[in-house]
Coordinates of C-alpha atoms and ligand atoms in Angstrom, one line a residue:
X26 CA 64.9 53.4 -8.2
X27 CA 64.2 51.0 -11.4
X28 CA 65.6 48.0 -9.3
X29 CA 62.8 49.0 -6.9
X30 CA 60.1 49.4 -10.0
X31 CA 61.3 46.1 -11.1
X32 CA 60.8 44.1 -7.9
X33 CA 57.4 45.8 -7.3
X34 CA 56.6 44.9 -10.7
X35 CA 57.4 41.4 -9.9
X36 CA 55.5 40.9 -6.9
X37 CA 52.5 42.1 -8.3
X38 CA 52.5 39.8 -10.9
X39 CA 53.5 37.2 -8.5
X40 CA 50.2 38.1 -6.6
X41 CA 48.0 37.7 -9.7
X42 CA 49.3 34.9 -11.0
X43 CA 49.1 33.3 -7.7
X44 CA 45.3 34.0 -8.0
X45 CA 44.5 32.8 -10.9
X46 CA 46.1 29.7 -10.1
X47 CA 44.4 28.9 -7.1
X48 CA 41.1 30.2 -9.1
X49 CA 41.8 27.6 -12.0
X50 CA 42.8 24.8 -9.5
X51 CA 39.5 25.1 -7.7
X52 CA 37.1 24.4 -10.8
X53 CA 37.9 21.2 -12.0
X54 CA 38.5 21.5 -16.3
X55 CA 36.0 21.2 -19.3
X56 CA 35.8 19.2 -22.1
X57 CA 36.6 21.8 -24.8
X58 CA 33.8 22.3 -27.6
X59 CA 31.5 20.2 -25.4
X60 CA 28.7 18.5 -28.0
X61 CA 25.8 17.8 -25.6
X62 CA 24.1 15.8 -28.5
X63 CA 26.9 13.1 -28.6
X64 CA 26.9 12.9 -25.1
X65 CA 22.8 11.5 -25.0
X66 CA 21.9 8.0 -24.3
X67 CA 22.8 5.4 -22.2
X68 CA 25.9 5.5 -19.8
X69 CA 27.2 2.9 -17.0
X70 CA 28.3 4.6 -13.5
X71 CA 31.3 2.4 -13.5
X72 CA 33.7 4.3 -11.5
X73 CA 32.8 7.2 -8.2
X74 CA 34.8 8.9 -5.9
X75 CA 33.3 11.4 -3.4
X76 CA 33.9 12.2 0.2
X77 CA 30.1 12.3 1.1
X78 CA 29.4 10.6 4.6
X79 CA 26.8 9.1 2.3
X80 CA 29.5 7.5 0.0
X81 CA 31.9 6.5 3.0
X82 CA 29.0 4.3 4.5
X83 CA 27.4 2.4 1.3
X84 CA 30.7 2.6 -1.2
X85 CA 31.1 -0.9 -0.6
X86 CA 27.3 -2.1 -1.1
X87 CA 26.9 -0.1 -4.3
X88 CA 26.7 -1.7 -8.0
X89 CA 26.7 0.1 -11.3
X90 CA 23.9 1.9 -12.0
X91 CA 22.4 3.0 -15.7
X92 CA 21.9 6.5 -16.6
X93 CA 19.7 7.5 -19.7
X94 CA 20.7 11.2 -20.7
X95 CA 18.0 12.9 -22.7
X96 CA 17.5 16.5 -23.6
X97 CA 15.1 18.4 -21.5
X98 CA 13.0 21.4 -22.6
X99 CA 15.6 24.6 -21.4
X100 CA 18.5 23.3 -23.1
X101 CA 19.7 21.1 -20.3
X102 CA 19.7 17.5 -19.6
X103 CA 17.0 14.9 -18.2
X104 CA 19.4 12.0 -16.2
X105 CA 17.6 9.2 -16.0
X106 CA 19.3 6.9 -13.7
X107 CA 18.2 3.2 -12.6
X108 CA 19.5 1.6 -9.7
X109 CA 19.5 -1.5 -7.5
X110 CA 18.1 -0.9 -4.0
X111 CA 17.1 -3.5 -1.7
X112 CA 16.4 -5.7 -4.4
X113 CA 14.7 -3.7 -6.2
X114 CA 14.9 -1.6 -9.4
X115 CA 14.5 2.1 -8.7
X116 CA 14.8 5.0 -10.9
X117 CA 15.4 8.5 -10.3
X118 CA 15.4 11.4 -12.4
X119 CA 17.6 14.6 -12.4
X120 CA 17.2 17.8 -14.4
X121 CA 20.5 19.6 -14.8
X122 CA 20.0 23.1 -15.9
X123 CA 22.2 24.5 -18.6
X124 CA 24.9 26.8 -16.9
X125 CA 27.2 29.3 -18.8
X126 CA 29.4 27.2 -20.4
X127 CA 28.4 23.9 -22.7
X128 CA 29.5 21.0 -20.5
X129 CA 28.3 22.5 -17.0
X130 CA 25.2 22.5 -15.6
X131 CA 23.4 22.8 -12.3
X132 CA 21.0 20.8 -10.5
X133 CA 19.0 21.6 -7.0
X134 CA 18.0 19.2 -5.0
X135 CA 14.5 19.3 -4.3
X136 CA 14.5 17.2 -1.2
X137 CA 17.5 19.1 0.7
X138 CA 17.6 22.4 -1.3
X139 CA 21.2 21.8 -2.1
X140 CA 23.1 23.2 -5.2
X141 CA 25.3 20.7 -7.3
X142 CA 27.6 22.1 -10.1
X143 CA 28.1 19.4 -12.8
X144 CA 30.7 19.7 -15.2
X145 CA 31.6 17.1 -18.4
X146 CA 35.4 17.2 -17.5
X147 CA 36.4 14.7 -20.5
X148 CA 34.9 12.6 -22.8
X149 CA 34.8 11.0 -26.2
X150 CA 31.7 10.5 -26.3
X151 CA 31.4 7.0 -27.7
X152 CA 33.1 5.2 -24.6
X153 CA 34.1 7.4 -21.5
X154 CA 33.1 10.5 -19.8
X155 CA 34.6 12.4 -16.6
X156 CA 32.2 14.4 -14.8
X157 CA 32.9 16.3 -11.6
X158 CA 30.4 17.2 -9.1
X159 CA 30.4 20.1 -6.4
X160 CA 27.7 20.2 -4.0
X161 CA 27.1 23.3 -2.2
X162 CA 24.7 24.8 0.0
X163 CA 23.4 22.3 1.4
X164 CA 21.7 21.1 4.8
X165 CA 25.0 19.4 5.4
X166 CA 28.4 19.5 4.8
X167 CA 29.8 20.4 1.3
X168 CA 30.9 17.2 -0.8
X169 CA 32.5 17.0 -4.0
X170 CA 32.6 13.7 -6.6
X171 CA 34.0 12.3 -9.6
X172 CA 32.4 10.1 -11.7
X173 CA 33.1 7.5 -14.2
X174 CA 30.5 7.3 -17.2
X175 CA 31.3 4.4 -19.6
X176 CA 29.4 3.5 -22.6
X177 CA 29.8 -0.6 -21.6
X178 CA 29.6 -2.3 -18.4
X179 CA 33.1 -3.3 -19.1
X180 CA 35.5 -0.2 -19.3
X181 CA 39.0 -1.0 -20.5
X182 CA 41.7 -0.8 -18.2
X183 CA 43.1 2.3 -19.7
X184 CA 39.8 4.2 -19.3
X185 CA 39.7 3.2 -15.2
X186 CA 43.7 4.3 -15.2
X187 CA 42.5 7.9 -16.7
X188 CA 39.8 8.2 -13.8
X189 CA 42.0 6.8 -11.1
X190 CA 44.3 10.0 -12.3
X191 CA 41.5 12.4 -12.9
X192 CA 39.9 11.4 -9.1
X193 CA 43.6 11.8 -7.7
X194 CA 44.2 15.3 -9.3
X195 CA 40.8 16.5 -7.7
X196 CA 42.1 15.0 -4.2
X197 CA 40.4 11.9 -3.7
X198 CA 43.0 9.5 -2.1
X199 CA 43.1 6.0 -3.2
X200 CA 40.6 4.3 -0.5
X201 CA 37.9 6.9 -2.2
X202 CA 37.6 5.7 -5.4
X203 CA 35.9 2.7 -6.4
X204 CA 34.4 0.6 -9.3
X205 CA 31.5 -0.3 -9.0
X206 CA 30.7 -3.9 -9.9
X207 CA 28.4 -4.9 -12.8
X208 CA 25.4 -6.6 -12.4
X209 CA 22.7 -7.9 -14.6
X210 CA 19.7 -6.5 -12.9
X211 CA 18.0 -3.2 -13.9
X212 CA 19.5 -2.9 -17.1
X213 CA 17.2 -1.3 -19.0
X214 CA 17.0 -3.6 -22.6
X215 CA 15.7 -0.8 -25.0
X216 CA 17.7 2.4 -25.6
Ligands
NAG25 C1 12.5 12.7 -17.9 O1 12.7 11.7 -18.7 C2 11.9 10.5 -18.0 C3 12.2 9.0 -18.6 O2 12.4 9.1 -19.6 C4 10.6 11.0 -18.1 O3 9.5 10.0 -17.6 C5 10.4 12.6 -17.9 O4 8.9 12.9 -17.9 C6 11.2 13.5 -18.1 N1 11.0 14.9 -17.3 C7 11.1 15.9 -17.9 C8 10.9 16.9 -17.1 O5 11.5 16.1 -18.9
NAG26 C1 34.7 17.5 0.8 O1 35.8 18.3 0.1 C2 35.3 19.5 -0.3 C3 36.5 19.9 -1.3 O2 37.8 19.8 -0.8 C4 35.3 20.3 1.1 O3 35.1 21.6 1.1 C5 34.4 19.4 1.9 O4 34.0 19.9 3.4 C6 34.8 18.0 2.3 N1 33.3 17.6 2.9 C7 33.8 16.2 3.8 C8 32.4 15.9 4.2 O5 34.5 15.7 4.2

């Protein structure tokens, strides 16, 4: 009877742990004690990995873009990205609403109506940041994306390695990971 009880307890515990493990794996981790004020300012998008069909088609044509991160009035972030498109500099602003935990944000695309969860997985604020985005409930298919932000246009090899490792743990294959080539165009001088 005691043996049966132990077996049963064991199975229950295994079951609980199994559930916990799947939850942990489903969500990317988060920078502990995230400090939003230190995350502000200019970043270069120097690495990307995504399984969206848009990315698969365009990845070889992409070049590095600049994002300026500013605080938004609701406590979230105003992300202004400048990039080169058909030889012209274009600017897009994304407003990231704050989510329950510092470092987590949500973004609703006004165009597609899709909701994206954006989280800062790891950053040292001064050199790099690893971001993870999961897009859900869109018109198209769900997608996920890993982004490498770098304070300079030439991230160190160790930082690139960190990004590759991170993207692989999120399930991206080597061919889905790209480092964007540096460009002199569309780099804002001030800020
Ligand atoms: C976001 O930042 C851009 C660039 O500084 C600015 O033009 C825009 O008004 C800001 N939007 C909001 C809602 O704060
Ligand atoms: C991308 O990956 C996510 C998470 O693994 C999956 O739910 C989604 O269906 C994939 N989307 C495409 C377009 O392959």
